[in-house]
Short mmCIF file of C-alpha atoms in Angstrom, two decimals:
data_model
loop_
_atom_site.label_atom_id
_atom_site.label_comp_id
_atom_site.label_asym_id
_atom_site.label_seq_id
_atom_site.Cartn_x
_atom_site.Cartn_y
_atom_site.Cartn_z
CA MET A 26 0.06 0.07 0.03
CA GLU A 27 0.84 3.69 -0.36
CA ASN A 28 2.69 5.15 2.37
CA ARG A 29 0.13 8.48 3.24
CA PHE A 30 -1.61 10.47 5.59
CA ASN A 31 1.74 10.80 8.19
CA LEU A 32 0.75 11.79 11.72
CA ILE A 33 3.95 13.77 12.04
CA ASP A 34 2.76 16.37 9.62
CA GLU A 35 -0.82 15.80 8.92
CA ALA A 36 -3.32 17.87 11.31
CA TRP A 37 -5.45 15.29 13.54
CA ILE A 38 -4.82 16.18 17.01
CA PRO A 39 -7.65 18.62 18.43
CA ILE A 40 -6.04 21.37 20.25
CA ALA A 41 -8.12 24.26 22.82
CA ASP A 42 -8.68 27.47 20.59
CA VAL A 43 -6.79 26.39 17.67
CA GLY A 44 -8.23 23.27 16.19
CA ARG A 45 -6.44 20.12 14.44
CA VAL A 46 -2.78 20.35 14.70
CA SER A 47 0.38 17.60 13.72
CA ILE A 48 2.50 15.98 16.41
CA ARG A 49 5.27 18.17 14.82
CA ASP A 50 3.34 21.45 15.84
CA VAL A 51 2.84 20.00 19.32
CA PHE A 52 6.34 19.94 19.89
CA SER A 53 7.15 23.45 17.82
CA HIS A 54 4.50 25.71 19.22
CA SER A 55 5.04 26.58 22.79
CA GLU A 56 1.51 28.75 22.98
CA TYR A 57 -0.26 25.62 22.64
CA ARG A 58 -2.28 25.70 25.78
CA ALA A 59 -4.40 22.54 26.10
CA LEU A 60 -5.27 19.26 24.30
CA SER A 61 -9.22 19.15 23.21
CA GLY A 62 -11.76 16.36 22.77
CA ASN A 63 -13.70 14.18 25.02
CA PRO A 64 -11.96 13.24 28.11
CA VAL A 65 -10.64 9.56 26.45
CA GLN A 66 -9.24 11.26 23.43
CA LYS A 67 -7.64 13.85 25.85
CA ILE A 68 -5.78 10.94 28.05
CA ALA A 69 -5.31 8.96 24.94
CA VAL A 70 -3.59 11.73 23.01
CA LEU A 71 -1.38 12.80 26.07
CA LYS A 72 -0.48 9.54 26.71
CA LEU A 73 1.00 8.99 22.97
CA LEU A 74 2.82 12.28 23.28
CA LEU A 75 4.25 11.36 26.72
CA ALA A 76 5.46 7.47 25.12
CA ILE A 77 7.01 9.90 22.37
CA ALA A 78 8.71 12.11 24.93
CA GLN A 79 9.86 8.94 27.14
CA ALA A 80 11.08 7.30 24.02
CA ALA A 81 13.21 10.41 22.99
CA CYS A 82 14.67 11.38 26.09
CA THR A 83 14.27 9.61 29.61
CA PRO A 84 16.45 11.47 32.01
CA GLN A 85 18.13 9.55 34.76
CA GLY A 86 17.18 11.54 37.58
CA GLU A 87 15.81 14.70 38.87
CA GLU A 88 18.90 16.97 38.30
CA GLU A 89 18.81 15.65 34.59
CA TRP A 90 15.44 16.35 33.98
CA ARG A 91 15.74 19.91 35.49
CA GLN A 92 18.86 20.54 32.87
CA LEU A 93 16.70 19.31 30.05
CA GLY A 94 13.69 21.63 30.54
CA TRP A 95 11.04 21.93 28.35
CA GLN A 96 12.71 23.54 25.40
CA GLY A 97 15.28 20.86 25.66
CA LEU A 98 12.55 17.94 25.61
CA ALA A 99 10.70 19.54 22.73
CA GLN A 100 13.87 19.57 20.39
CA GLN A 101 14.82 15.92 21.46
CA CYS A 102 11.42 14.94 20.25
CA LEU A 103 11.46 16.65 17.19
CA GLU A 104 14.71 15.00 16.46
CA TYR A 105 13.39 11.87 17.47
CA LEU A 106 10.31 12.22 15.05
CA GLY A 107 12.58 12.81 12.44
CA ARG A 108 14.37 9.52 12.92
CA TRP A 109 11.13 7.41 13.09
CA TYR A 110 9.18 9.45 10.45
CA GLU A 111 8.57 6.33 8.37
CA ARG A 112 7.21 4.78 11.28
CA PHE A 113 4.25 7.47 11.60
CA TYR A 114 1.93 6.89 8.20
CA LEU A 115 -1.78 5.62 9.01
CA TYR A 116 -1.84 3.57 5.77
CA GLY A 117 1.08 1.75 4.04
CA GLU A 118 3.33 -1.19 4.47
CA LYS A 119 3.62 -0.54 8.25
CA PRO A 120 0.54 1.38 9.32
CA PHE A 121 0.72 3.25 12.62
CA LEU A 122 -0.26 0.92 15.54
CA GLN A 123 -1.78 -1.45 13.13
CA MET A 124 -1.37 -5.04 12.14
CA PRO A 125 -1.70 -6.09 8.54
CA GLU A 126 -1.80 -9.74 9.40
CA ILE A 127 -5.12 -9.07 11.23
CA VAL A 128 -6.66 -8.68 7.66
CA SER A 129 -8.73 -12.07 7.93
CA ALA A 130 -10.42 -10.94 11.09
CA ALA A 131 -14.26 -9.44 10.63
CA LYS A 132 -14.60 -6.10 9.96
CA GLN A 133 -16.48 -3.78 12.33
CA THR A 134 -17.63 -0.19 11.51
CA PHE A 135 -16.30 2.78 12.83
CA GLY A 136 -19.37 3.40 15.32
CA ALA A 137 -19.34 -0.15 16.66
CA VAL A 138 -15.98 0.54 18.36
CA LEU A 139 -17.27 4.32 19.58
CA PRO A 140 -18.45 4.03 22.78
CA GLU A 141 -20.84 7.39 22.21
CA ILE A 142 -22.37 6.03 18.98
CA SER A 143 -25.39 4.20 18.75
CA THR A 144 -25.45 1.33 16.50
CA GLY A 145 -27.61 -2.02 16.23
CA ASN A 146 -31.03 -1.62 18.14
CA THR A 147 -29.64 1.32 20.50
CA THR A 148 -31.89 4.37 20.57
CA VAL A 149 -30.64 7.80 18.87
CA LEU A 150 -31.17 10.52 21.28
CA ILE A 151 -29.08 13.14 19.83
CA GLN A 152 -27.57 13.84 16.41
CA SER A 153 -23.81 13.38 17.71
CA GLN A 154 -24.82 9.77 18.45
CA VAL A 155 -25.58 8.71 15.10
CA GLU A 156 -22.99 7.10 12.91
CA HIS A 157 -21.11 8.53 10.49
CA GLU A 158 -18.60 8.12 7.93
CA LEU A 159 -14.88 9.07 9.86
CA PRO A 160 -12.16 11.51 7.92
CA ASP A 161 -8.57 10.21 8.12
CA ALA A 162 -7.92 12.69 11.12
CA ASP A 163 -10.74 11.36 13.26
CA ARG A 164 -9.74 7.56 12.25
CA ALA A 165 -5.98 8.13 13.53
CA LEU A 166 -7.72 9.68 16.74
CA LEU A 167 -9.87 6.48 16.89
CA ILE A 168 -6.80 3.93 16.25
CA VAL A 169 -4.83 6.19 19.20
CA SER A 170 -8.00 5.98 21.72
CA LEU A 171 -8.28 2.03 21.14
CA MET A 172 -4.83 1.02 22.08
CA ALA A 173 -6.00 1.69 25.62
CA PHE A 174 -9.71 2.46 25.78
CA ALA A 175 -11.07 -0.51 23.86
CA LEU A 176 -14.05 -1.62 25.85
CA GLY A 177 -14.56 -5.20 26.34
CA GLY A 178 -17.15 -7.36 24.55
CA LYS A 179 -17.92 -9.43 21.47
CA LYS A 180 -17.13 -6.96 18.88
CA THR A 181 -13.52 -8.41 18.65
CA ASP A 182 -13.04 -11.51 16.25
CA ASN A 183 -10.86 -13.54 18.53
CA ARG A 184 -11.14 -16.36 15.79
CA VAL A 185 -8.10 -14.75 14.42
CA VAL A 186 -5.18 -15.98 16.65
CA LEU A 187 -1.61 -15.00 15.18
CA ASP A 188 0.08 -17.38 17.61
CA LYS A 189 -1.33 -20.71 17.33
CA GLU A 190 -0.19 -21.93 20.70
CA TYR A 191 -2.00 -18.79 22.48
CA ARG A 192 -4.93 -19.53 24.31
CA GLY A 193 -5.64 -15.98 25.68
CA LYS A 194 -8.23 -15.61 23.14
CA SER A 195 -10.07 -18.64 24.04
CA ASN A 196 -12.79 -19.73 26.75
CA ASP A 197 -12.68 -23.18 28.69
CA LYS A 198 -14.43 -24.92 25.74
CA GLY A 199 -11.80 -23.71 23.58
CA LYS A 200 -14.08 -21.48 21.58
CA PRO A 201 -13.34 -17.65 20.99
CA SER A 202 -13.83 -15.69 24.22
CA THR A 203 -15.16 -12.02 24.38
CA GLY A 204 -12.54 -9.38 24.18
CA LYS A 205 -10.90 -7.94 27.11
CA PRO A 206 -11.34 -4.70 28.40
CA GLY A 207 -8.56 -2.06 27.32
CA PRO A 208 -5.53 -1.77 30.42
CA ALA A 209 -7.00 1.89 30.58
CA VAL A 210 -10.73 1.12 31.31
CA ALA A 211 -10.78 -2.09 33.45
CA HIS A 212 -14.00 -3.15 34.95
CA MET A 213 -16.12 0.38 35.29
CA GLY A 214 -13.65 3.06 33.83
CA LEU A 215 -10.81 3.83 35.67
CA LEU A 216 -10.02 7.39 36.66
CA HIS A 217 -6.55 9.18 34.81
CA SER A 218 -4.99 11.89 36.32
CA PHE A 219 -2.36 14.37 35.16
CA CYS A 220 -0.43 17.60 36.33
CA ILE A 221 -1.28 20.43 33.69
CA ALA A 222 0.83 23.11 33.28
CA GLU A 223 0.35 26.59 31.23
CA SER A 224 1.39 24.94 27.92
CA ILE A 225 1.31 21.53 26.45
CA THR A 226 4.94 21.21 26.07
CA GLN A 227 5.31 22.08 29.52
CA THR A 228 3.24 19.59 30.62
CA LEU A 229 4.79 16.91 29.08
CA TRP A 230 8.05 18.02 30.57
CA LEU A 231 6.48 18.12 34.08
CA ASN A 232 4.84 14.56 33.64
CA LEU A 233 7.85 12.73 32.01
CA LEU A 234 9.23 10.40 34.38
CA THR A 235 13.07 9.79 34.98
CA GLN A 236 14.44 6.29 35.31
CA ASN A 237 14.79 6.55 39.15
CA ASP A 238 10.90 7.14 38.95
CA ILE A 239 10.36 4.02 36.96
CA ASP A 240 12.63 1.82 38.92
CA ASP A 241 11.34 2.71 42.26
CA SER A 242 7.58 2.27 41.35
CA GLY A 243 8.44 -1.10 40.75
CA TYR A 244 5.41 -1.50 38.15
CA TYR A 245 7.74 -2.01 35.02
CA PRO A 246 10.70 -4.89 35.04
CA GLU A 247 11.52 -3.85 31.31
CA GLY A 248 12.17 -0.24 32.13
CA VAL A 249 11.24 2.41 29.63
CA GLY A 250 10.56 0.01 26.83
CA ILE A 251 10.72 0.09 22.86
CA PRO A 252 7.57 1.99 21.71
CA PRO A 253 5.19 -0.43 19.24
CA TRP A 254 5.60 1.92 16.25
CA GLU A 255 9.62 1.06 16.24
CA ALA A 256 8.81 -2.66 16.52
CA MET A 257 5.22 -3.84 16.88
CA PRO A 258 4.40 -7.12 18.43
CA LEU A 259 4.45 -10.20 15.91
CA THR A 260 1.79 -12.04 17.70
CA GLU A 261 -0.12 -11.83 20.75
CA ASN A 262 2.56 -13.51 22.89
CA CYS A 263 5.78 -12.92 21.24
CA ASN A 264 8.85 -11.76 22.82
CA THR A 265 8.30 -8.15 21.73
CA ALA A 266 4.53 -8.55 23.26
CA THR A 267 5.96 -9.54 26.47
CA ARG A 268 8.38 -6.80 26.59
CA LEU A 269 5.69 -4.28 25.73
CA LYS A 270 3.43 -5.79 28.32
CA GLN A 271 6.44 -5.15 31.21
CA SER A 272 7.56 -1.55 29.97
CA LEU A 273 6.16 2.09 30.62
CA ILE A 274 5.67 2.66 27.27
CA GLY A 275 3.64 -0.76 27.21
CA ARG A 276 1.28 0.87 29.50
CA LEU A 277 1.06 4.56 27.73
CA VAL A 278 0.23 2.83 24.57
CA PRO A 279 -0.58 -0.87 25.18
CA VAL A 280 -1.79 -2.33 22.16
CA CYS A 281 -4.74 -3.99 23.65
CA ARG A 282 -6.40 -4.22 19.98
CA PHE A 283 -4.99 -5.49 16.90
CA CYS A 284 -6.67 -2.93 13.98
CA LEU A 285 -6.17 -2.54 10.67
CA LEU A 286 -8.10 0.15 8.87
CA ALA A 287 -10.26 -0.53 5.76
CA GLU A 288 -12.27 1.46 3.54
CA GLU A 289 -15.48 1.44 5.72
CA GLY A 290 -14.40 0.42 8.91
CA LEU A 291 -11.53 -1.63 10.63
CA HIS A 292 -10.68 -5.27 10.99
CA TYR A 293 -10.70 -5.77 14.73
CA SER A 294 -9.44 -8.37 17.29
CA GLU A 295 -7.99 -8.72 20.75
CA GLY A 296 -4.15 -7.62 20.97
CA LEU A 297 -2.04 -7.94 24.12
CA ALA A 298 -3.87 -8.95 27.25
CA HIS A 299 -2.31 -6.53 29.97
CA ALA A 300 -1.95 -7.11 33.83
CA SER A 301 -4.43 -5.30 35.83
CA TYR A 302 -4.11 -3.33 39.27
CA LEU A 303 -5.26 -6.75 41.00
CA ASP A 304 -1.70 -7.94 39.55
CA SER A 305 -0.45 -4.93 41.15
CA VAL A 306 0.28 -2.88 38.03
CA VAL A 307 -1.20 0.12 36.81
CA ASP A 308 -1.04 2.95 34.31
CA PRO A 309 0.98 5.92 36.13
CA SER A 310 -1.79 7.93 35.71
CA VAL A 311 -4.22 5.81 37.85
CA ALA A 312 -4.49 5.91 41.49
CA VAL A 313 -4.40 2.69 43.52
CA ASN A 314 -4.01 1.78 47.20
CA PHE A 315 -2.11 -1.40 47.93
CA SER A 316 -2.20 -1.04 51.29
CA GLN A 317 -5.35 -3.48 51.77
CA ALA A 318 -5.40 -7.26 51.02
CA LYS A 319 -7.31 -6.46 47.86
CA PRO A 320 -6.04 -3.26 46.06
CA LYS A 321 -8.13 -0.56 45.32
CA VAL A 322 -8.46 1.94 42.56
CA LEU A 323 -10.23 5.29 41.75
CA TRP A 324 -13.15 4.93 39.22
CA ALA A 325 -14.67 7.43 36.78
CA ASN A 326 -18.09 8.00 38.43
CA PRO A 327 -20.40 10.75 36.79
CA GLU A 328 -22.33 10.84 40.13
CA ARG A 329 -19.17 11.89 41.95
CA ARG A 330 -17.31 14.29 40.21
CA PRO A 331 -13.22 13.92 39.73
CA TRP A 332 -12.87 17.18 41.89
CA ARG A 333 -14.43 15.48 44.94
CA GLU A 334 -11.61 12.84 44.82
CA LEU A 335 -8.75 15.69 45.40
CA THR A 336 -7.82 15.06 48.77
CA ALA A 337 -7.49 11.06 47.68
CA LEU A 338 -5.06 11.72 44.74
CA LEU A 339 -2.93 13.90 46.75
CA SER A 340 -3.01 12.00 50.12
CA PHE A 341 0.80 11.35 49.71
CA PHE A 342 1.28 15.18 51.06
CA GLN A 343 0.69 13.24 54.89
CA GLN A 344 3.68 11.61 56.41
CA HIS A 345 3.16 8.22 56.36
CA SER A 346 0.16 7.90 54.03
CA THR A 347 -1.08 4.66 53.35
CA GLY A 348 -3.85 5.93 51.12
CA PHE A 349 -3.96 6.18 47.39
CA ASP A 350 -0.84 6.83 45.07
CA CYS A 351 -0.85 8.02 41.78
CA LEU A 352 2.61 7.85 40.31
CA GLN A 353 2.24 10.75 37.85
CA LEU A 354 0.92 12.95 40.53
CA LYS A 355 3.54 12.16 42.82
CA ALA A 356 6.75 12.73 40.54
CA ALA A 357 4.98 15.92 38.91
CA MET A 358 4.30 17.82 42.02
CA SER A 359 7.41 17.07 43.67
CA ARG A 360 8.78 19.44 40.91
CA VAL A 361 6.44 22.18 40.87
CA ARG A 362 7.74 24.25 43.19
CA HIS A 363 10.96 24.86 41.58
CA SER A 364 9.56 24.35 37.82
CA VAL A 365 5.95 26.40 37.23
CA ALA A 366 4.39 29.15 39.02
CA PHE A 367 0.64 27.89 38.32
CA PHE A 368 -0.22 24.24 37.33
CA ALA A 369 -3.42 22.39 37.82
CA VAL A 370 -4.47 18.65 38.58
CA TRP A 371 -6.59 17.30 35.72
CA SER A 372 -8.50 14.19 36.29
CA GLY A 373 -11.03 12.52 33.61
CA GLY A 374 -12.02 9.17 32.59
CA LEU A 375 -14.96 7.09 31.24
CA ARG A 376 -17.78 5.32 33.11
CA VAL A 377 -18.82 2.19 31.62
CA THR A 378 -21.50 -0.69 32.48
CA SER A 379 -20.13 -4.39 32.48
CA ASN A 380 -22.71 -7.30 31.72
CA ALA A 381 -21.43 -10.98 30.96
CA GLY A 382 -18.24 -9.75 29.77
CA GLU A 383 -19.63 -6.66 27.65
CA GLN A 384 -19.14 -3.16 28.03
CA PHE A 385 -21.29 -0.37 26.88
CA VAL A 386 -22.28 3.33 28.03
CA SER A 387 -25.59 2.95 29.56
CA GLY A 388 -28.04 4.94 32.13
CA SER A 389 -25.65 7.37 33.86
CA ASP A 390 -22.60 6.09 32.41
CA ASP A 391 -20.57 9.16 30.80
CA ALA A 392 -17.37 10.89 30.07
CA VAL A 393 -16.23 13.07 33.25
CA GLU A 394 -13.45 15.15 33.98
CA SER A 395 -12.53 18.21 36.47
CA ILE A 396 -9.29 20.57 36.54
CA ILE A 397 -8.29 22.24 39.64
CA TRP A 398 -5.84 25.36 39.45
CA LEU A 399 -2.95 25.55 42.21
CA GLU A 400 -0.09 27.61 43.12
CA SER A 401 3.11 26.11 43.14
CA ALA A 402 4.65 28.31 46.04
CA VAL A 403 1.90 27.55 48.62
CA ILE A 404 1.16 23.86 48.57
CA GLY A 405 2.27 21.44 50.85
CA GLU A 406 1.19 19.38 53.94
CA SER A 407 -0.53 22.54 55.62
CA TRP A 408 -2.55 23.41 53.04
CA PHE A 409 -3.78 20.15 52.03
CA GLN A 410 -4.68 19.26 55.79
CA GLN A 411 -6.96 22.63 55.37
CA LEU A 412 -8.27 21.54 52.18
CA GLU A 413 -9.14 18.15 53.64
CA ALA A 414 -10.66 19.56 56.64
CA GLU A 415 -13.12 21.89 54.31
CA MET A 416 -13.79 18.94 52.15
CA GLU A 417 -14.71 17.03 55.30
CA VAL A 418 -17.33 19.75 56.14
CA ILE A 419 -18.53 19.61 52.73
CA GLU A 420 -19.51 15.87 52.68
CA ARG A 421 -21.08 16.03 56.12
CA MET A 422 -23.18 18.78 54.89
CA ALA A 423 -24.24 16.38 51.89
CA LYS A 424 -24.97 13.41 54.20
CA THR A 425 -27.20 16.24 56.26
CA LEU A 426 -29.12 17.10 53.02
CA TYR A 427 -29.67 13.25 52.18
CA GLY A 428 -31.07 12.56 55.62
CA CYS A 429 -33.22 15.59 56.06
CA THR A 430 -34.63 15.09 52.33
CA SER A 431 -35.43 10.98 53.51
CA ALA A 432 -37.04 12.10 56.73
CA PHE A 433 -39.40 14.41 54.91
CA TYR A 434 -40.82 12.00 52.73
CA LYS A 435 -40.93 9.11 55.87
CA GLN A 436 -42.86 11.72 57.40
CA GLN A 437 -45.39 10.94 54.62
CA LEU A 438 -44.89 7.46 54.53
CA MET A 439 -42.98 7.52 51.35
CA ASP A 440 -39.82 6.20 50.17
CA GLY A 441 -37.62 9.19 49.58
CA SER A 442 -34.34 7.77 48.73
CA HIS A 443 -34.36 8.56 45.10
CA HIS A 444 -35.24 12.06 45.74
CA ALA A 445 -32.87 12.28 48.65
CA ALA A 446 -30.03 11.12 45.79
CA GLN A 447 -31.14 13.73 43.46
CA ALA A 448 -31.19 16.63 46.16
CA THR A 449 -27.48 15.75 46.83
CA GLY A 450 -26.67 15.55 43.65
CA LEU A 451 -27.95 18.90 42.75
CA PHE A 452 -26.14 20.15 45.98
CA TRP A 453 -22.86 18.82 44.29
CA GLN A 454 -23.41 20.22 41.43
CA LEU A 455 -23.95 23.93 43.04
CA CYS A 456 -20.86 23.18 45.24
CA GLU A 457 -18.74 22.68 41.88
CA ARG A 458 -19.00 26.08 40.73
CA ASP A 459 -17.06 27.26 44.14
CA VAL A 460 -14.55 24.70 44.55
CA GLN A 461 -11.61 26.48 42.69
CA ARG A 462 -12.45 29.31 45.46
CA LEU A 463 -12.12 26.66 48.32
CA VAL A 464 -9.00 25.38 46.97
CA GLU A 465 -7.78 29.01 46.83
CA SER A 466 -9.07 29.72 50.27
CA CYS A 467 -6.61 27.02 51.91
CA TYR A 468 -3.34 29.01 50.88
CA VAL A 469 -3.34 31.36 53.59
CA HIS A 470 -3.35 30.72 57.48
CA ASP A 471 -4.39 33.92 58.92
CA ASP A 472 -7.97 35.68 60.09
CA GLN A 473 -8.60 36.23 56.56
CA ALA A 474 -8.34 32.69 55.87
CA ASN A 475 -11.08 32.34 58.71
CA ASP A 476 -13.22 34.83 56.96
CA LYS A 477 -13.12 33.26 53.68
CA HIS A 478 -13.57 29.61 55.21
CA PHE A 479 -16.63 31.03 56.89
CA THR A 480 -17.84 32.86 53.84
CA LEU A 481 -17.77 29.68 51.63
CA ARG A 482 -19.48 27.51 54.24
CA ARG A 483 -22.42 30.13 54.51
CA ARG A 484 -22.44 29.62 50.84
CA PHE A 485 -22.52 25.96 50.69
CA ALA A 486 -25.19 25.83 53.43
CA GLU A 487 -27.71 28.03 51.42
CA TYR A 488 -26.64 25.31 48.57
CA VAL A 489 -28.16 22.70 51.20
CA GLN A 490 -31.06 24.84 51.86
CA ARG A 491 -31.94 25.47 48.14
CA SER A 492 -31.69 21.58 47.31
CA TYR A 493 -33.70 20.80 49.96
CA ASN A 494 -36.35 23.12 48.92
CA GLN A 495 -36.46 22.06 45.56
CA TYR A 496 -37.12 18.29 46.38
CA CYS A 497 -39.05 18.72 49.39
CA PRO A 498 -42.37 20.78 48.05
CA GLN A 499 -44.48 22.64 50.53
CA LYS A 500 -47.43 23.12 48.54
CA THR A 501 -49.80 21.29 51.22
CA ALA A 502 -50.28 21.64 54.95
CA ARG A 503 -49.11 18.06 55.53
CA GLN A 504 -46.08 18.74 53.07
CA LEU A 505 -45.32 21.89 55.10
CA ASP A 506 -45.59 20.29 58.49
CA ALA A 507 -42.89 17.64 57.24
CA TRP A 508 -40.57 20.32 55.73
CA ALA A 509 -40.51 22.28 58.74
CA LYS A 510 -39.90 19.27 61.13
CA CYS A 511 -37.00 17.89 58.84
CA ARG A 512 -35.24 20.67 57.67
CA PRO A 513 -31.50 20.55 57.82
CA ASN A 514 -30.00 22.30 60.80
CA LEU A 515 -26.59 23.64 59.66
CA ALA A 516 -25.82 25.69 62.86
CA LYS A 517 -22.73 23.51 63.70
CA TYR A 518 -21.24 23.63 60.43
CA LEU A 519 -21.66 27.44 60.22
CA LYS A 520 -19.56 28.27 63.22
CA GLN A 521 -16.38 30.30 62.68
CA PRO A 522 -13.65 27.52 61.58
CA GLU A 523 -10.27 27.67 62.72
CA VAL A 524 -7.52 27.33 60.43
CA VAL A 525 -5.80 23.75 60.66
#
């Protein structure tokens, strides 16, 4: 096939306030602020760019990382892309992240592997759910996303096995099994977190892991590893596949699907089966807690926005912490004080439903993301303790609201659990508009900080009352009596707080 559509030169990466750009553009323009697209696309593209950065230049330690700088990293990446230019063609003899040997696998339409598209007998609710032909730029974005975020299910043609001795695509009866979910999704949809700087090139530099970081994590025995575009696996279980599964780049670009683009779809089969968090291996952007007998991870949850997990994500600020640990955040936040004036914690992911091995987006499932900006000079253990205290107050307010709403309906001999959940959901939506202000109020430790905390608590208390009033009507005498008896009493939360 003719080599065409090189991802290094062609515009396919969505950039905020700019539009589509090429990989070369990303490393050449320091003014590009942030990636665009949905959360899955942002994570997948950021992981690809980080994989390129790690392949181009992985510093040994922090001193070498500081000397490199974001300008040096960008230059190293441009030189690397020049050396491997021939491996970034979307179509050709060696198509990017694709397996020509999988051509005998059944062909799926593009909509069948896009979770936001309605296919088959799924109801179409909005125009964006309608399946349509994908241009080459969107096909490139799809291939990159499928490498880590492919959903499990029967859409993979697992009758096609490149290694005849490999049994990972078969069930106990020897028949083709359903495809396993991508390692960036797992069972319900993992939450991914990164430190974000004021430009994409600074973000990549901030999140670049050193060789010491990789070795100390214990997750990746093969170290940085060899990128799949340099050496694609030959089969599901060859030596190249084994090394990729045990390397950092193998978690950034996992090749969990063997794909080959066709005229109106793609040939599609399960690729490399990666270890999960239950096997003590995670993506560097996933927060995991190994302190208990069964490891726990943070999941993407539309009913619990990612900003509410901020204290869990940053629990490493506490001495002797046994909470969640995110390698990507921990490494980046150890550098920010001496590297950037401001940065953000970005978290996002896709919540999915799993049923008998089939994964799909249904009901309340959705993609979620949150971003919280922080000032590098003031973050630390004392700031974290104050933030944790204020977040605990809001959590208690939410529980009070839930209990009072439930009691309102119980007074009328009704089940109020559904209404209580809706009232609490509205409360959290209202709180989200003030979360950035809450984070900033924890910077200073004086009487002015007390005033800020008190003002915010009054505002959150107002949100409690507003949510309670909306879901607890007062139209009849009976309703008014129950409303008055069960109305939230927030006096103890509104006492003048003391700075931790």
